[in-house]
Short mmCIF file of C-alpha atoms and ligand atoms in Angstrom, two decimals:
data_model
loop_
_atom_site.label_atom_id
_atom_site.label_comp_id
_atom_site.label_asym_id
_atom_site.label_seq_id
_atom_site.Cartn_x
_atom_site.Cartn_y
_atom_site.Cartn_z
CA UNK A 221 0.00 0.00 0.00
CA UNK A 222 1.51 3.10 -0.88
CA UNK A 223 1.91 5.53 2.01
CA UNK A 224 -0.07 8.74 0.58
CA UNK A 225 -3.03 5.77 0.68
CA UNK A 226 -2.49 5.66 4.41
CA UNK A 227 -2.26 9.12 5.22
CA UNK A 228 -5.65 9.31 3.89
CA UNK A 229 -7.21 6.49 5.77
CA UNK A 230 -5.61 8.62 8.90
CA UNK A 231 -7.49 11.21 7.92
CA UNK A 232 -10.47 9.65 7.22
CA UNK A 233 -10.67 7.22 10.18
CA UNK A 234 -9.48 10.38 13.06
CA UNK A 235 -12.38 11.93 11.38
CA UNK A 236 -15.17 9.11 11.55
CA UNK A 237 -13.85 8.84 15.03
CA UNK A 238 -14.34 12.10 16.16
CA UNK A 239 -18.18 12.12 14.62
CA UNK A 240 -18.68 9.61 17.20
CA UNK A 241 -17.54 11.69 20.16
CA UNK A 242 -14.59 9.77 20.67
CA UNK A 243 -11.30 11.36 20.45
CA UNK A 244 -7.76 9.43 20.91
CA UNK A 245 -4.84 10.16 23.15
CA UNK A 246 -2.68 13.19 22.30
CA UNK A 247 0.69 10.65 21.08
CA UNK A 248 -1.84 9.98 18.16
CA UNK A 249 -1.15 13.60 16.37
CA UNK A 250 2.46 13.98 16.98
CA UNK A 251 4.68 14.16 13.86
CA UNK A 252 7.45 11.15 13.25
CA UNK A 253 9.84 14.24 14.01
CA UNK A 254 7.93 15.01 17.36
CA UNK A 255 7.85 10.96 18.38
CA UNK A 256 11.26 10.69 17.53
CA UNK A 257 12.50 13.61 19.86
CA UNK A 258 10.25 12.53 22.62
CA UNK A 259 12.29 9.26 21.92
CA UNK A 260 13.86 8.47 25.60
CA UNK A 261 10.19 9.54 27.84
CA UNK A 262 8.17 7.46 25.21
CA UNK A 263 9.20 3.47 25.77
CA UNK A 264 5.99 2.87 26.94
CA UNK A 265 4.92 4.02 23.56
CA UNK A 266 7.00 1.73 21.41
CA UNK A 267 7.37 -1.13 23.74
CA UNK A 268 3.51 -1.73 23.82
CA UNK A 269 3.12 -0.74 20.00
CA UNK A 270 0.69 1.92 20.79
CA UNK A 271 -0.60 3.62 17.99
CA UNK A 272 -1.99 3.69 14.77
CA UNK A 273 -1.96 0.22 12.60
CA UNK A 274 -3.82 0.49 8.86
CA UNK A 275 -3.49 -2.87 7.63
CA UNK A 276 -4.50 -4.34 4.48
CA UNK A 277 -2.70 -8.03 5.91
CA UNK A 278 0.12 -7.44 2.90
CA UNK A 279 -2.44 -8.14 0.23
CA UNK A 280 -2.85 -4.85 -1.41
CA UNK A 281 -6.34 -4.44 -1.73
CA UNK A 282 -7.50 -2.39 1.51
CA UNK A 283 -11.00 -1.76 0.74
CA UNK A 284 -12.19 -5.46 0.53
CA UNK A 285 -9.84 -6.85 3.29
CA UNK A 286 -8.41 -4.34 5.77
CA UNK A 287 -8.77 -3.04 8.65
CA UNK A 288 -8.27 0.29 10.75
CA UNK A 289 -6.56 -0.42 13.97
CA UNK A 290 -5.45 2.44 16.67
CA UNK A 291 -3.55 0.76 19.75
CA UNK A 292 -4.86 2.76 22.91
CA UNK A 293 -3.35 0.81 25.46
CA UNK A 294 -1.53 -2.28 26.09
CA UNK A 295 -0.21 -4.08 29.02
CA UNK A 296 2.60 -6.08 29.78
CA UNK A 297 2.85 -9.66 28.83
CA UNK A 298 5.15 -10.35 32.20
CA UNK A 299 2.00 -8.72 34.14
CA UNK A 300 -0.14 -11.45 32.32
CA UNK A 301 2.18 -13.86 33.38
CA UNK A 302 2.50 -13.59 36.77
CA UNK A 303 -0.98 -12.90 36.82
CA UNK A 304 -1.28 -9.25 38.41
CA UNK A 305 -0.73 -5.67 36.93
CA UNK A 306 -1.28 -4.27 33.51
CA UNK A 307 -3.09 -7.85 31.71
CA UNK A 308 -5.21 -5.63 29.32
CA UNK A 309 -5.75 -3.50 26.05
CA UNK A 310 -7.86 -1.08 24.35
CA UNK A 311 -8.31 -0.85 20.48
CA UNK A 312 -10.36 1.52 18.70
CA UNK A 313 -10.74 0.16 15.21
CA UNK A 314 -13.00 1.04 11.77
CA UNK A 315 -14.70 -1.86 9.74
CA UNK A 316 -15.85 -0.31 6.57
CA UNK A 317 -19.23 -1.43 4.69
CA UNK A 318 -18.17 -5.31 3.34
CA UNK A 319 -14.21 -4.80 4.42
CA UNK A 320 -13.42 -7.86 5.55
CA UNK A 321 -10.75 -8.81 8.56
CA UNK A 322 -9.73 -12.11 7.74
CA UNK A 323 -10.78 -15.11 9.52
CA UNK A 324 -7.99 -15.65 12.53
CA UNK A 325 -7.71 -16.75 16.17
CA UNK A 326 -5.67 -16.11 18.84
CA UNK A 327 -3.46 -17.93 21.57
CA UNK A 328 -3.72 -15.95 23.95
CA UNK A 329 -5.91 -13.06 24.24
CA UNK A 330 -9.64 -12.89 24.73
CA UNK A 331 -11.46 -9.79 23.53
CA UNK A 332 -14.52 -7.90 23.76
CA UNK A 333 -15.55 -6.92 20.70
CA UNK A 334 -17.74 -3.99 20.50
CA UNK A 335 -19.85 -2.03 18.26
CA UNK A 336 -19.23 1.69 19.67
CA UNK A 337 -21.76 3.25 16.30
CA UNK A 338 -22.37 3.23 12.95
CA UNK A 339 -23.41 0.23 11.16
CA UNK A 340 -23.83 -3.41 12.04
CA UNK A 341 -20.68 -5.46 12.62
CA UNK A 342 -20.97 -8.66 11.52
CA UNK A 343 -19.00 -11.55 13.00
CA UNK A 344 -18.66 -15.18 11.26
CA UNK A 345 -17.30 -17.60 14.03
CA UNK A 346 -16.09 -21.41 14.36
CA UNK A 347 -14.68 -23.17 17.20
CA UNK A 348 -11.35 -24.69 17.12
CA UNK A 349 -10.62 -28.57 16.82
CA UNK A 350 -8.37 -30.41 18.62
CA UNK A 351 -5.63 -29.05 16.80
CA UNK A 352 -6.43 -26.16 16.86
CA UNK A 353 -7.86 -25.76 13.08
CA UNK A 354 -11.47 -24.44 12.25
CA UNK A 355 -14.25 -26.88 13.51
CA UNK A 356 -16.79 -26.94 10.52
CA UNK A 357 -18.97 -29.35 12.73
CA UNK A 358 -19.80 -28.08 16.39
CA UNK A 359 -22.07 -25.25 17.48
CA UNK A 360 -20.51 -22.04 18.64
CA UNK A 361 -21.38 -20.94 22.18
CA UNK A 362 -20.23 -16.90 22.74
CA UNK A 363 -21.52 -14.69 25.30
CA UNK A 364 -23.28 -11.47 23.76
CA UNK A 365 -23.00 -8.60 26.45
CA UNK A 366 -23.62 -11.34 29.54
CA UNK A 367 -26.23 -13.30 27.12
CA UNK A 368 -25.13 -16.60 25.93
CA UNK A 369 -26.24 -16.84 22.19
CA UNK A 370 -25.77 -20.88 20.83
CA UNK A 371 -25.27 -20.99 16.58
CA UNK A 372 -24.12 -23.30 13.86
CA UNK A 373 -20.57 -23.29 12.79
CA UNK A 374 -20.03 -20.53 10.69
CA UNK A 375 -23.03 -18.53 11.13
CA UNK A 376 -22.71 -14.99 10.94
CA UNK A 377 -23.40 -13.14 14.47
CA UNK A 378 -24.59 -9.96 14.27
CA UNK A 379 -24.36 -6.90 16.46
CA UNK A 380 -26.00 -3.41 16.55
CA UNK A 381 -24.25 -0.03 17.96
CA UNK A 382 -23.99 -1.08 21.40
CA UNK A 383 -24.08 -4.65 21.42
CA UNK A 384 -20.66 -6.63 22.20
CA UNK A 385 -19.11 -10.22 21.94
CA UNK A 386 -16.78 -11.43 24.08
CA UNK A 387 -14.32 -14.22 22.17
CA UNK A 388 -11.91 -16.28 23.99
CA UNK A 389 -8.12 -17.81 23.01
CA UNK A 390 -9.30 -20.31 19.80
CA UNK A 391 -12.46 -18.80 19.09
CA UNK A 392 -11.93 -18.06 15.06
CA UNK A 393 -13.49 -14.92 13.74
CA UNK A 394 -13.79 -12.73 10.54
CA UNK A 395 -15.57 -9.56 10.49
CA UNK A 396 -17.09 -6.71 8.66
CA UNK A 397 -18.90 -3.59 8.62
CA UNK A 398 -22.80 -3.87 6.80
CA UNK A 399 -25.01 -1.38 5.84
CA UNK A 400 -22.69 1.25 6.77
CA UNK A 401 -19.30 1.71 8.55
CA UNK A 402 -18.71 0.52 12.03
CA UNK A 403 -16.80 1.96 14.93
CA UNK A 404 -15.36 -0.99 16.43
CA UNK A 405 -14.17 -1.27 20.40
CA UNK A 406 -11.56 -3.49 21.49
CA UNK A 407 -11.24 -4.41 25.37
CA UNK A 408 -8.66 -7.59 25.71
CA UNK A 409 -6.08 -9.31 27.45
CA UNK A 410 -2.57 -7.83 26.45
CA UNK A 411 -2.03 -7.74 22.66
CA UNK A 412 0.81 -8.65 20.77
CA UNK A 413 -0.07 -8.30 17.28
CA UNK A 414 3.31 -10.22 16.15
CA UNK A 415 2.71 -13.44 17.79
CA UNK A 416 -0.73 -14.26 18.56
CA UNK A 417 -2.53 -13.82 15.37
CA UNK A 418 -3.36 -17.37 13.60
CA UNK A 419 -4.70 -16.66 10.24
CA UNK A 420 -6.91 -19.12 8.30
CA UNK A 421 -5.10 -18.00 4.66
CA UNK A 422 -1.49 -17.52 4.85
CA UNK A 423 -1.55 -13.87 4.85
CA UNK A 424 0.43 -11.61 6.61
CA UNK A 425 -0.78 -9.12 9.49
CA UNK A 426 0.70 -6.09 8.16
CA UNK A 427 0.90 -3.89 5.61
CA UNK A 428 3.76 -3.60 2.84
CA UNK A 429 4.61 0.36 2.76
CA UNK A 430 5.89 2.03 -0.19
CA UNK A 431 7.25 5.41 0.70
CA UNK A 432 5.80 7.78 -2.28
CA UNK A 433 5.30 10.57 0.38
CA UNK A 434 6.50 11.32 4.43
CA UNK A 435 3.82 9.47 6.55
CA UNK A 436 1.49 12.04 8.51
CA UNK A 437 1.84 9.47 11.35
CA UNK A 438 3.86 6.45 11.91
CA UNK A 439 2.40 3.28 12.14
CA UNK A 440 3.23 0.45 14.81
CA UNK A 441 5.23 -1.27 12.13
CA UNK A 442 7.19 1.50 11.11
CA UNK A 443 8.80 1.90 14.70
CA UNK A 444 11.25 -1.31 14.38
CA UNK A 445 12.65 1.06 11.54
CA UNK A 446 12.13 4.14 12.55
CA UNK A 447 13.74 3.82 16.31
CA UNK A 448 16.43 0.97 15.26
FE1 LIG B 736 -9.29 -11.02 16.77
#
C-alpha cells in the first residue's frame, strides 16, 4: 500500500472517530519528528506498539480486506504472566461497509468486541478442533454482552451499535462492517499483534509500505525502523 493511501485512511478514520464523540490520546497527532525527539520519555509508547496500525494483511487491496486499527493501550505480557498488573488493552478500530478482517484466532488473548456506532458489525465464528484448526462441525457458544447466544458453525453473528461479543483464546473470527461503517471497540487481554494472530489464509498481518510521500503518522510497524 503506498503511504499517501495511508495518510488518507488517517485522515479519514481520526475523522469518523471524532463524529462519534470519541477522540484518541494526544501521542496519536504527533509528527514522526515530534515521536522521535520525545524518543527516551516514550518506551511505553513503542514497547507496547501503541498507535496507529492500517493494515490491508500485505495483500494490497484495503478496501475489501483491511482493517483500521489504533492501539490505545496495552499491558505487559510479564504482568499477564504472573498474573497481576497491567493484563489488558484497548483498540479503537473502523470496519468499513463489506471490508473484511480475515478469519484468525488467537493464543492468547480474549477480547470484547464492540460495536461503539455506525453500522452493524458482523462476525462469522467457528470453534477450534483439537488441533487447533477451524471446527466446521460443532455449534458455537459466545456470550453477547452477559447473554449466551448458541449458533451453527459458521453462522454470521450480528451486532448493533452497542451490542458486544466477548471471544476467547481459539475462538476463530472474521468480520465486517454492513449497511454502513462501524466503529469498532476493542477491550482484551494484552495484545501482541506479532505473535498471537493465527490466520486461516497464509496472509500476513501487516501492511507492505511504499514510501511515495513522508507518513502524517507512523504506524506500529514502522517503529522497528524508525527507532532501530
Ligand atoms: Fe481477533
Amino acid at each position: 500500500m503506498k503511504r499517501s493511501r495511508v495518510n488518507e485512511i488517517i485522515r479519514e478514520g481520526d475523522a469518523l472517530i471524532r463524529s462519534f464523540g470519541f477522540v484518541l490520546p494526544p501521542f496519536a497527532y504527533w509528527s514522526p519528528e515530534e515521536l522521535r525527539d520525545k524518543r527516551p520519555l516514550i518506551g511505553g509508547i513503542v514497547g507496547a506498539r501503541l498507535g496507529w496500525d492500517i493494515t490491508d494483511y500485505g495483500q494490497g487491496r484495503f478496501d475489501e480486506l483491511g482493517l483500521f486499527l489504533f492501539t490505545v493501550r496495552n499491558g505487559s505480557e510479564a504482568d499477564l504472566k504472573r498474573g497481576g498488573g497491567m493484563c489488558y488493552a484497548e483498540k479503537i478500530m473502523i470496519s468499513r461497509q463489506d471490508q473484511i478482517s480475515p478469519m484468525h484466532r488467537h493464543i492468547v488473548k480474549a477480547e470484547d468486541i464492540i460495536n461503539r456506532g455506525g453500522g452493524v458489525l458482523a462476525l462469522k465464528l467457528f470453534n477450534s478442533d483439537a488441533e487447533g484448526n477451524i471446527d466446521h462441525e460443532t455449534d458455537v457458544e459466545v456470550a453477547t454482552d452477559g447473554l449466551v447466544r448458541r449458533q451453527k458453525a459458521g453462522d454470521v453473528l450480528r451486532l448493533n451499535p452497542g451490542e458486544s461479543v466477548t471471544l476467547m483464546p481459539g475462538d476463530w473470527h472474521a468480520f465486517w462492517g454492513e449497511g454502513g461503517d462501524v466503529l469498532i471497540g476493542e477491550v482484551s487481554t494484552v495484545n501482541n499483534d506479532l505473535t498471537d494472530n493465527i490466520f486461516a489464509e497464509p496472509i500476513g498481518r501487516f501492511s507492505e509500505i511504499e514510501e511515495d510521500e513522508p507518513p502524517l503518522h507512523l504506524l506500529v510497524s514502522d517503529y522497528p525502523t524508525w527507532f532501530a
